[in-house]
Coordinates of C-alpha atoms in Angstrom, one line a residue:
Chain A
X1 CA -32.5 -26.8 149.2
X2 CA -36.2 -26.8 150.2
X3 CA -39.0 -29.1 148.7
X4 CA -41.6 -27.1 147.6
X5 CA -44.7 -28.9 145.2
X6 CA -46.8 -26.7 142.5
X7 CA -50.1 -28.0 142.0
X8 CA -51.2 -27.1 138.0
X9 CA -55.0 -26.8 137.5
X10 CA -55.2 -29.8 135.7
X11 CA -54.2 -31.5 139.3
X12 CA -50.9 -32.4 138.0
X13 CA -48.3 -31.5 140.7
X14 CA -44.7 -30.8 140.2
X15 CA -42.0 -31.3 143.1
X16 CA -38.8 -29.3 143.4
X17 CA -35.9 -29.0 145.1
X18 CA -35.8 -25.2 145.7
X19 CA -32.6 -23.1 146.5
X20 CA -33.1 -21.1 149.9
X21 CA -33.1 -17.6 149.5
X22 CA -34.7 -17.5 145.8
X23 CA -38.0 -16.4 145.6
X24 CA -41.0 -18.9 144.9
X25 CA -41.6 -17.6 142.1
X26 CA -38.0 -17.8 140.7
X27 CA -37.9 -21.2 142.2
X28 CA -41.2 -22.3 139.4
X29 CA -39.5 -21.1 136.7
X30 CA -35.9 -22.3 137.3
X31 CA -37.3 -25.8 137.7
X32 CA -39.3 -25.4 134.1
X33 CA -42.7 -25.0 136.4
X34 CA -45.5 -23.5 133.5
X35 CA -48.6 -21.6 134.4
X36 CA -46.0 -18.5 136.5
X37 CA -45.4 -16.1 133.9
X38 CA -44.1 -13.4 136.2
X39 CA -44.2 -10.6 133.3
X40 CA -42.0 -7.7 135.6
X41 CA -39.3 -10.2 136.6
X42 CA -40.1 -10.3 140.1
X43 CA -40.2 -6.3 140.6
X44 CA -43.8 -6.5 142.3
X45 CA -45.3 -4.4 139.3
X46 CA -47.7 -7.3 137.3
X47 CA -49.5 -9.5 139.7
X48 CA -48.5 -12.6 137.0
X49 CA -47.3 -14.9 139.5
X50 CA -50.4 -15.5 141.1
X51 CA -50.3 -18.6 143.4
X52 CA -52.5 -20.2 146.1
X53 CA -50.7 -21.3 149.6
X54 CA -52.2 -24.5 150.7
X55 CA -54.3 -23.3 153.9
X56 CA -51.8 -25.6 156.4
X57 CA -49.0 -23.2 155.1
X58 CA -50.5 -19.6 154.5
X59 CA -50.1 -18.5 158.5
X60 CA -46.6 -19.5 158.1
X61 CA -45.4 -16.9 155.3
X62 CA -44.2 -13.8 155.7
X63 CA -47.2 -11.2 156.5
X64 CA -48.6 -9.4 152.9
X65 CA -47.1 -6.3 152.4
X66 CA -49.1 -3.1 151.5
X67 CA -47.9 -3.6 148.1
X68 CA -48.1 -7.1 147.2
X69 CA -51.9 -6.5 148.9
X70 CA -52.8 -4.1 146.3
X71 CA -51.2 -6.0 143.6
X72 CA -53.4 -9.2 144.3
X73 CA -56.2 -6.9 143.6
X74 CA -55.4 -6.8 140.2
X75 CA -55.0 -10.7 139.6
X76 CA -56.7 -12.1 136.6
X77 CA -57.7 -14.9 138.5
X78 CA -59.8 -14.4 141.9
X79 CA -58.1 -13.3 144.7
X80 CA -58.7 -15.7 147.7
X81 CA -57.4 -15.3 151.2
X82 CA -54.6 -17.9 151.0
X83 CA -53.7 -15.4 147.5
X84 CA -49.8 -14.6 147.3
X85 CA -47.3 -13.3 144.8
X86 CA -45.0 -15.8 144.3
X87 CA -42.0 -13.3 143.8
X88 CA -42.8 -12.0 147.4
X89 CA -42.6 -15.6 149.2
X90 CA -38.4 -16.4 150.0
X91 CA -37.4 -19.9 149.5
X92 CA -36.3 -21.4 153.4
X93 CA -36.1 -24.3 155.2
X94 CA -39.6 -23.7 157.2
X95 CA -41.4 -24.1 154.2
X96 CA -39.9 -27.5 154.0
X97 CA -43.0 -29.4 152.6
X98 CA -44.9 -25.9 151.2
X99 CA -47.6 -26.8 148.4
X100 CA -48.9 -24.0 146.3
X101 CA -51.8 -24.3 144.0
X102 CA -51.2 -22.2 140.6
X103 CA -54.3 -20.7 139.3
X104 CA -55.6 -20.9 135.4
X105 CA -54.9 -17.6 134.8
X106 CA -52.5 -15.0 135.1
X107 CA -53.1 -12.0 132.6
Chain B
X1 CA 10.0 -8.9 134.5
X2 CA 7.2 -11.5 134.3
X3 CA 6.4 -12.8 130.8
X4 CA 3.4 -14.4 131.9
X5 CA 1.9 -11.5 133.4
X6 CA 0.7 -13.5 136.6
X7 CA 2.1 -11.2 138.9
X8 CA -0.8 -12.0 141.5
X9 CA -4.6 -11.5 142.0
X10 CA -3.6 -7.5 142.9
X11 CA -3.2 -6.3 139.4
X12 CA -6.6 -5.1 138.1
X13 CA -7.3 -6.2 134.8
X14 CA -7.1 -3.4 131.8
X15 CA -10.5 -2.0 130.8
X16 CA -10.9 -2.5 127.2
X17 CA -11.1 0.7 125.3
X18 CA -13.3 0.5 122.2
X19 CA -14.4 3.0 119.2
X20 CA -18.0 2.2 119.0
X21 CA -19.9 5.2 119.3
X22 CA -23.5 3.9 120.0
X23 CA -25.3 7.3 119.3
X24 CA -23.9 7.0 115.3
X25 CA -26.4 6.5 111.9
X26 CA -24.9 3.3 111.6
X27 CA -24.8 1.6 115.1
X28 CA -28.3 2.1 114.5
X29 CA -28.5 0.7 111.4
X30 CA -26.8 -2.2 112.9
X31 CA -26.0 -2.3 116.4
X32 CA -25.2 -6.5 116.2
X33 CA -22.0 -6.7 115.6
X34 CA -21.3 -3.8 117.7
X35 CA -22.9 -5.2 120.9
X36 CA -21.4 -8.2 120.1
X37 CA -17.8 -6.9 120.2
X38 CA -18.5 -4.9 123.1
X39 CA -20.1 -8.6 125.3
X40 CA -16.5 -10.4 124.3
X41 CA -14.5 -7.4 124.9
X42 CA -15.3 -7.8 128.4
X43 CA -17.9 -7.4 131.3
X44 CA -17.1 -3.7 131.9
X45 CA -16.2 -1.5 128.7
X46 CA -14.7 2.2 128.1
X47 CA -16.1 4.1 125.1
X48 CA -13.6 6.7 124.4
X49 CA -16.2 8.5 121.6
X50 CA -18.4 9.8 125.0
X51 CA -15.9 9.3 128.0
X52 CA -18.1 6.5 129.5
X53 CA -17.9 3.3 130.9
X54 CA -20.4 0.6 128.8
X55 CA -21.9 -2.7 129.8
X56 CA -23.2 -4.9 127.7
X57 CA -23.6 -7.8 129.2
X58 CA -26.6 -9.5 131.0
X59 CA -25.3 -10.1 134.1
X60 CA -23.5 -6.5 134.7
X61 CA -26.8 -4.9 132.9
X62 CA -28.8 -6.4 135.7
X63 CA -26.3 -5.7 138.2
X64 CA -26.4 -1.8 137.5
X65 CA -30.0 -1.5 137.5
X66 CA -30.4 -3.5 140.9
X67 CA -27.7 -0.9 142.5
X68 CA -29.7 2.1 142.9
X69 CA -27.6 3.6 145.2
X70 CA -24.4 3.0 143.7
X71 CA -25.5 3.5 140.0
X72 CA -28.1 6.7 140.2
X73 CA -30.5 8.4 138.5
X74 CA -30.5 11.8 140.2
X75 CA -27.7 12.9 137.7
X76 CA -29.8 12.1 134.5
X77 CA -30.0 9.1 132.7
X78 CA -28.3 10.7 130.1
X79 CA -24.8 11.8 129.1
X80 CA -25.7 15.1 130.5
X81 CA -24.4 14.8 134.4
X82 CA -26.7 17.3 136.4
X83 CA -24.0 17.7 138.8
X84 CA -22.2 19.4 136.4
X85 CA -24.6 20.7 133.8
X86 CA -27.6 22.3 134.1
X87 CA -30.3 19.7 132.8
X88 CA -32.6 20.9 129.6
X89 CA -36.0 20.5 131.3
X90 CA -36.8 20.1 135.3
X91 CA -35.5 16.9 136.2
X92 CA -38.4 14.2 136.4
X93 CA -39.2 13.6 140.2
X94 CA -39.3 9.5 139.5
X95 CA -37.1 9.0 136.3
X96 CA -34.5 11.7 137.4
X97 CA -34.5 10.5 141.5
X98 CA -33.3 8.2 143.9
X99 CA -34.6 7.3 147.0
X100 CA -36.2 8.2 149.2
X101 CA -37.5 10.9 147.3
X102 CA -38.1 8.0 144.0
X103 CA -40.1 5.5 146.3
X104 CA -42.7 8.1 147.0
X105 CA -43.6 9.6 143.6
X106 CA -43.0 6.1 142.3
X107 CA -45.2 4.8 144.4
X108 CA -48.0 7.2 143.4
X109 CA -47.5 6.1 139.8
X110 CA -48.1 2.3 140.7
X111 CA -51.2 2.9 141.9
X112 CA -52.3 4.9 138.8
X113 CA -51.0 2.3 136.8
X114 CA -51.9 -1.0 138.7
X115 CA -53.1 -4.0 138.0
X116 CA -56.8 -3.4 139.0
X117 CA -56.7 -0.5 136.8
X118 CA -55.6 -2.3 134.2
X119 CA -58.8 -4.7 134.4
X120 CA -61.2 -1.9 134.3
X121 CA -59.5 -0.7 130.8
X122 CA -58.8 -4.0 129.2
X123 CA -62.3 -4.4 127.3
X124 CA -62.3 -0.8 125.9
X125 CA -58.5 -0.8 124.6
X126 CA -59.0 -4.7 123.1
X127 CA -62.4 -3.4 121.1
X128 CA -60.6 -0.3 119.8
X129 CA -57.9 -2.6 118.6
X130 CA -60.3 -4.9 117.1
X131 CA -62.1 -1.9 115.2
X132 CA -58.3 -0.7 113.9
X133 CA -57.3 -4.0 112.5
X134 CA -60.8 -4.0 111.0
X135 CA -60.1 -0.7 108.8
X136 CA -56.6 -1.4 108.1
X137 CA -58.1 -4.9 106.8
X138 CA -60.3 -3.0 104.7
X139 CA -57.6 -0.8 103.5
X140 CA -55.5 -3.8 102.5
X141 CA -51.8 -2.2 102.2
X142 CA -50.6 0.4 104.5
X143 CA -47.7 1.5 106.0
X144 CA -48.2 -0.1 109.5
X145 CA -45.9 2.4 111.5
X146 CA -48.5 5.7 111.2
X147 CA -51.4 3.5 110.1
X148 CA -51.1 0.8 112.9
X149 CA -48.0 1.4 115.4
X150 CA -48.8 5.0 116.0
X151 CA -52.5 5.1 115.0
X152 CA -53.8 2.7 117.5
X153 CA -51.7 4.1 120.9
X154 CA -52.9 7.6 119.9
X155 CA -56.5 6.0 119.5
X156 CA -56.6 4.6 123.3
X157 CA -53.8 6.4 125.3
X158 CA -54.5 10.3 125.5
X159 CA -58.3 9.2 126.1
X160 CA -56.8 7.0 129.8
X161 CA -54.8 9.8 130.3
X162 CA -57.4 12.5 130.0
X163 CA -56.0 14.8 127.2
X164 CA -58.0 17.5 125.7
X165 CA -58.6 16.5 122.1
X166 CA -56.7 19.7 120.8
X167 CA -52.9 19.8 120.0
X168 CA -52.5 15.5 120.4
X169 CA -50.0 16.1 117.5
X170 CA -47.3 17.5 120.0
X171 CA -47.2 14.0 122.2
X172 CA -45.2 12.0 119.3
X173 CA -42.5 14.9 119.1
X174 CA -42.2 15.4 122.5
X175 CA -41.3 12.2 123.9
X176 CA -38.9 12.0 120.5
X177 CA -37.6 15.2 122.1
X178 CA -37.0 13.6 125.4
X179 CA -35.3 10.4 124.1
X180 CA -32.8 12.0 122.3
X181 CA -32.2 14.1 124.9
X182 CA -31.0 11.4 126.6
X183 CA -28.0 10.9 124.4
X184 CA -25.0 13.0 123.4
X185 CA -24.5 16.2 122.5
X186 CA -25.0 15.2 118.7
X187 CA -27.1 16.2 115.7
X188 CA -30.0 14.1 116.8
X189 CA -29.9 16.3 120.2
X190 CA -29.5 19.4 119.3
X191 CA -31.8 19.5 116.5
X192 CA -34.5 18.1 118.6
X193 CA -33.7 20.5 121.8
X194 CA -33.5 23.4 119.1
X195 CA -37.6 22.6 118.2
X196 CA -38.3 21.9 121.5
X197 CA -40.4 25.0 122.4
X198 CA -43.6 24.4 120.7
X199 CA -43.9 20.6 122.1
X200 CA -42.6 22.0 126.1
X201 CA -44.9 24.6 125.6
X202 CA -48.0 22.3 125.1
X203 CA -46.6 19.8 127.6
X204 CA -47.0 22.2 130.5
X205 CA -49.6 23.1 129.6
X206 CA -51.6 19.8 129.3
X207 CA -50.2 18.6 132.9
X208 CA -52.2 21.3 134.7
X209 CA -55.3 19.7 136.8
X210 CA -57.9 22.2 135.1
X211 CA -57.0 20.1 131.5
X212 CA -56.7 16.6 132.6
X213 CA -60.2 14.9 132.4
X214 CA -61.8 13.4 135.4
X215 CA -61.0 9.8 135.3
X216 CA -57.8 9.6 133.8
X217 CA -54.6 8.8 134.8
X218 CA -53.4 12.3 135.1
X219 CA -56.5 13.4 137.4
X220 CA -55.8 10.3 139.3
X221 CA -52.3 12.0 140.0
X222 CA -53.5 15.3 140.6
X223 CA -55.7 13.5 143.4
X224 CA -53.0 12.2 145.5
X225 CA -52.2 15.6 146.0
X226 CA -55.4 16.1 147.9
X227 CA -54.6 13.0 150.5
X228 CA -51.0 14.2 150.5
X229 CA -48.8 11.7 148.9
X230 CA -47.3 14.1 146.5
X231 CA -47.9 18.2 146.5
X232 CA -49.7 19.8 144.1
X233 CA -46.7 21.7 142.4
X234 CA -45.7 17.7 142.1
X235 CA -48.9 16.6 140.5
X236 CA -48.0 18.2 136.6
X237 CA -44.7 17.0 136.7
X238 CA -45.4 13.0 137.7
X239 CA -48.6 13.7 134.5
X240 CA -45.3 15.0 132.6
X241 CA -43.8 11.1 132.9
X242 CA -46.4 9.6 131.3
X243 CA -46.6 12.2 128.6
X244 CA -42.7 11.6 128.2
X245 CA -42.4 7.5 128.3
X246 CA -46.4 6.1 127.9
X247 CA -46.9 7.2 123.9
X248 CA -44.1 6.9 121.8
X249 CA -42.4 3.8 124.3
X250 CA -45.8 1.9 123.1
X251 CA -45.4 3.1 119.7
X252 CA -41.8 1.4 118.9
X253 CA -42.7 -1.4 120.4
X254 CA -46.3 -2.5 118.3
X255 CA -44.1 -1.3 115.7
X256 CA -41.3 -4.2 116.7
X257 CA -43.8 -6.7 117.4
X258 CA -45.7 -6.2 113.4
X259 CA -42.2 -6.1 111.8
X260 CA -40.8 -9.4 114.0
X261 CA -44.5 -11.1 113.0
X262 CA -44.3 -9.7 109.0
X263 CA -40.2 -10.8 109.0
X264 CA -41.0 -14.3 110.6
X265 CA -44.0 -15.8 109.1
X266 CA -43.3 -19.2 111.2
X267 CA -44.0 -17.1 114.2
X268 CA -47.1 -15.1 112.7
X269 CA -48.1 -19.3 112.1
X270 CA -47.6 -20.1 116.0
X271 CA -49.3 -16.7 117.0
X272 CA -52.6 -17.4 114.4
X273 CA -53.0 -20.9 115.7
X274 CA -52.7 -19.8 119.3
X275 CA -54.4 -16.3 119.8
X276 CA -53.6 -16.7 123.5
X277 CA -49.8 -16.4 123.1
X278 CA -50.4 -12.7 121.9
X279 CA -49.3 -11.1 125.2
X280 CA -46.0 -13.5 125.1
X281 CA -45.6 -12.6 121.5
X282 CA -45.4 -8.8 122.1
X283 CA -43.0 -9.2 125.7
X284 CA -40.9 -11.2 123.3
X285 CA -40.8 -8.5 120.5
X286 CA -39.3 -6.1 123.6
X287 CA -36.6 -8.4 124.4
X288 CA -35.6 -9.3 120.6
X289 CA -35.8 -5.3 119.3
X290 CA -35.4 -3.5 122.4
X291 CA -37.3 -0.4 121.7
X292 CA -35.4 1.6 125.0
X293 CA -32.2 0.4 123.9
X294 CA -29.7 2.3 126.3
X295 CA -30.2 4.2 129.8
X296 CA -27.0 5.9 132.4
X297 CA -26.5 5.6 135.4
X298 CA -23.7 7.8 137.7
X299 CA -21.6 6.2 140.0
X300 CA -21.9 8.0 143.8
X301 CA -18.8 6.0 145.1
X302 CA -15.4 4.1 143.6
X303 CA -17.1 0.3 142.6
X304 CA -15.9 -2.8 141.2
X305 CA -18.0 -4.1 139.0
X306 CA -16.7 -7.2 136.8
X307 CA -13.4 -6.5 138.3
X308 CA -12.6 -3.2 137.3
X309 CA -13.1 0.1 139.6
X310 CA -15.3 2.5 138.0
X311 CA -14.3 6.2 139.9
X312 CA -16.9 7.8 141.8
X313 CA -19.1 10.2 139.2
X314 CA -18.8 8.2 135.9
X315 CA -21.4 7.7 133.3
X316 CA -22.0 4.6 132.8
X317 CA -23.7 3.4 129.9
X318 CA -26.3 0.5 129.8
X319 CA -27.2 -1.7 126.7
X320 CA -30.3 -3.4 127.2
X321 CA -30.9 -4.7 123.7
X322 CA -27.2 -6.3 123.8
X323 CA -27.9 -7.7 127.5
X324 CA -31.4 -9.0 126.0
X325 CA -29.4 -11.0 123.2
X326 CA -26.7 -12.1 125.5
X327 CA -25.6 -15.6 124.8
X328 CA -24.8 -16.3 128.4
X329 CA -28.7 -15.5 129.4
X330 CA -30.3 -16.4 126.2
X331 CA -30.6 -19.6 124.4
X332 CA -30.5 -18.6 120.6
X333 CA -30.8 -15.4 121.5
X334 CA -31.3 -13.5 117.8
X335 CA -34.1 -15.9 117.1
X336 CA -38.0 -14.5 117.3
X337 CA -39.9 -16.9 119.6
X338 CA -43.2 -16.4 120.3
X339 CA -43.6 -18.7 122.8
X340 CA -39.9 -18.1 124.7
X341 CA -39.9 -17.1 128.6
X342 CA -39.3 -14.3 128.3
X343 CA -39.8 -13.7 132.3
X344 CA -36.1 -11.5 132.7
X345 CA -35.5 -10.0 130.2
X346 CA -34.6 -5.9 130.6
X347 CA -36.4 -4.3 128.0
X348 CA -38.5 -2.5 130.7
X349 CA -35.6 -1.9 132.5
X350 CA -35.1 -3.9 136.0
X351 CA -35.2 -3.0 140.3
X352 CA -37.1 0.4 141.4
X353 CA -36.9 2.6 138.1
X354 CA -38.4 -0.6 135.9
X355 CA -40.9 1.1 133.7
X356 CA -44.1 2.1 135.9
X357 CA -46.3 1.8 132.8
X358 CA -45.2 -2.0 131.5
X359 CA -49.0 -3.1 132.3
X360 CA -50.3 -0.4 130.0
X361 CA -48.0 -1.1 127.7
X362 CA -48.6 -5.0 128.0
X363 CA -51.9 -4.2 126.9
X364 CA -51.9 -2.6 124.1
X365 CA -49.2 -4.7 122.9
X366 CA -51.7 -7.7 123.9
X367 CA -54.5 -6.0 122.3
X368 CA -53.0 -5.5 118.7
X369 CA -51.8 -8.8 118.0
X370 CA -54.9 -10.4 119.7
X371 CA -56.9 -8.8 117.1
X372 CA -54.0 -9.7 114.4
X373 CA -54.2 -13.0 115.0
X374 CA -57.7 -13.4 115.0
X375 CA -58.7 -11.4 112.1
X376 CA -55.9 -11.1 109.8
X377 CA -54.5 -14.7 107.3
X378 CA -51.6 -13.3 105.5
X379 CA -48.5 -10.0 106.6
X380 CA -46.6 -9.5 104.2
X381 CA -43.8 -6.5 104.0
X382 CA -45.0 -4.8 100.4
X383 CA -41.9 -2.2 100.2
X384 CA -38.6 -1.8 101.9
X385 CA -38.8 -0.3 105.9
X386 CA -37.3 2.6 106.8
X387 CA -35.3 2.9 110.0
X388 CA -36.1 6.2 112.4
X389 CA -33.1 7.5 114.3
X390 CA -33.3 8.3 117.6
X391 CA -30.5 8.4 120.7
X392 CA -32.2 6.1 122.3
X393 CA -34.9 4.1 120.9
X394 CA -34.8 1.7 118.3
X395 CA -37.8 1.5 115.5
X396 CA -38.8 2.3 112.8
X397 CA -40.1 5.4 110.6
X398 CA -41.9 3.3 108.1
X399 CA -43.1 -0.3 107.5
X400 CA -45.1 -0.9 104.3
X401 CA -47.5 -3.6 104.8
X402 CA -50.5 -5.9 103.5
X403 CA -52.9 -7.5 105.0
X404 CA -55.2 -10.6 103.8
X405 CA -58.3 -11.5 106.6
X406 CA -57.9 -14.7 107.4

């Protein structure tokens, strides 16, 4: 299990205990996390589980692949640097402590 | 002799051999109790009506489409194996493939089909929504499976493909055609292989760069021929997929999400007081009728799957609207909810061969009920449907509605 806090827009923050090896995005919605919708299921298709990686932790993920990169074009909410597809971001025990900000939008 | 038939964890269990025949006039009248029988008869079933292996389940439903290797596509996703017959068209080179040959044509298709691309159309396919539910409004009673279901993909889909004008009346037949294609050699199939002609005819036709208009999705293919993702005698073929799966798909499944909003009016409630869950609305609509209600897949090696062996080259036949209304996955799953998560279910499929052109589909289905909920007070159902039969997707031929504004 890795602790891993959402941050809504309203401000309100939500802290899980994440299984290792899910994806982020699977964590949110196992723990009952609103605001990622993640339309394809976590097949990379629908850029709907848009989140932002707190800056302290964005280094620390896994490069963006090709894919997720032209995916995060397409979010409904504006792409920012620290922008990643939660279904692409693995749940492990380095991200011990990972905050993720969860935009207003996702379609 | 052991009575209690615990002999030890080396006996496989018996596959359960049912009767169902899922490509009959009445499964499809009421495939319920049929899925049902075939999720508690176990997680792996034997149809003996076809000579295929059946899941029904969630979990094994999932499992199948995740194993692309194991479970493939390059033998049709049909009945038909291509090993051993000869298929009735050219296989498709993303439908009909596995990888590595899949990941690059599929990969071609995202891109057409992306997100960002999907930005650029939303304000054109919402306002052409908006106008249609304005003249069925005026109409006041229609029958919303021509007037509304087919009416409004025909209205915004050919255009972002780039179709000539002339001979749009062969898309709806076509990809009819190619769904009941899919299934067994029955009446549905051969009649429709039997009128085939005319629609191939026009297909091929239509897929050629010189007809596709500069802009669309199907120039947009042709072009990654030039940069060399695909070759150009690949181009009219991967413009073939979207006229096979992007028309009629979209039609059965605005035609689900009317009939779920006109049969549950304390949904249509929900959706009129909350515009914005018109995009969950329409996902959930796919989940509860499951307009793609069945795929194959062929095994390429002996696999366990639930605890029985499935041989190497068995059909094997998927259920997504039963896996969608599974009980183990679902909470109340035969209920309409408008604003369920919905985030899972297989209705598009699942893994690499999930359908390429959900986001299209998304918004059109987004766009409709948008403009529903908005503009229109009152659904109500003004004359018995009618069910259309197809092998493999579940809708129907006509729906005789009114509408009140609101």
């Amino acid at each position: 299990m890795t602790t891993i806090t959402f941050i809504h827009p309203d401000k309100s923050s939500q802290t899980v205990d994440a299984a290792d090896g899910d994806s982020l995005m699977l964590a949110a919605l196992t723990h009952g996390v609103d605001g990622i919708v993640a339309e394809c299921g976590g097949n990379a298709v629908c850029a709907t589980c848009h989140v932002y990686v707190d800056d302290a932790w964005a280094a620390k993920l896994d490069p963006v692949s090709d894919d997720e990169d032209a995916l995060l074009d397409g979010t409904a909410a504006e792409r920012l640097p620290n922008s990643r597809l939660s279904c692409q971001v693995k749940v492990q025990p380095s991200l011990a402590g990972l905050v993720v900000r969860i935009p207003d939008k996702q379609s | 002799m052991n009575p209690t038939g615990l002999s030890g964890a080396a006996v496989a269990p018996a596959i359960p051999h049912l009767a169902i025949d899922p490509f009959s006039y009445a499964f499809f009248d009421d495939p319920y109790p049929a899925h049902q029988e075939m999720r508690e008869a176990g997680p792996v079933v034997y149809l003996d009506q076809w000579n295929v292996y059946g899941v029904a389940r969630y979990a094994e439903v999932y499992a199948v489409f995740n194993d692309p290797l194991t479970f493939c596509s390059s033998r049709g996703v049909g009945l038909s194996d291509f090993a051993k017959e000869k298929p009735w068209r050219p296989p498709s080179l993303i439908l009909e493939a596995d990888p590595p040959a899949h990941t690059r044509t599929r990969a071609v298709l995202s891109k057409v089909l992306s997100p960002a691309v999907m930005k650029r159309l939303r304000d054109g396919f919402m306002a052409s929504a908006e106008a249609k539910v304005d003249e069925l409004l005026a109409r006041g009673s229609f029958d919303a499976i021509p007037d509304l279901a087919e009416a409004y993909p025909l209205s915004v889909f050919p255009d972002a493909l780039g179709l000539k004008p002339e001979g749009r009346d062969h898309l709806i037949p076509y990809a009819s055609l190619v769904f009941n294609a899919f299934g067994p050699p029955n009446e549905l199939r051969q009649q429709a292989i039997e009128r085939s002609a005319p629609h191939q005819a026009y297909v091929t036709e239509q897929c050629q760069r010189d007809n596709l208009a500069p802009g669309g999705f199907g120039a947009c293919i042709h072009a990654f021929s030039d940069s060399g993702e695909i070759t150009p005698a690949e181009a009219p073929l991967l413009v073939r997929s979207l006229l096979s799966a992007g028309l009629d798909t979209t039609v059965y499944g605005i035609g689900a999400a009317v009939y779920c909003l006109a049969r549950f009016p304390d949904q249509w409630a929900r959706l009129r007081a909350d515009p914005s869950l018109a995009r969950n609305a329409f996902e959930e609509a796919v989940r509860f009728e499951s307009p793609v209600q069945t795929f194959f897949r062929t095994t390429t090696r002996d696999v366990e799957l639930g605890g029985i062996v499935i041989p190497e080259g068995e059909k094997v036949l998927m259920f997504l609207g039963a896996a969608n209304r599974d009980p183990r996955r679902w909470e109340q799953p035969d209920a309409y909810d408008v604003a369920r998560k919905v985030s899972g279910h297989v209705g598009f499929g699942s893994g690499i061969h999930m359908c390429v052109g959900q986001l299209v589909a998304r918004l059109e289905g987004e766009a409709v009920l948008t403009a529903l909920a908005r503009k229109v007070g009152s659904i109500t159902m003004s004359g018995a449907p009618k069910r259309r039969y197809n092998n493999t997707l579940r809708g129907l031929e006509s729906l005789p509605v009114t509408f009140t504004p609101a």
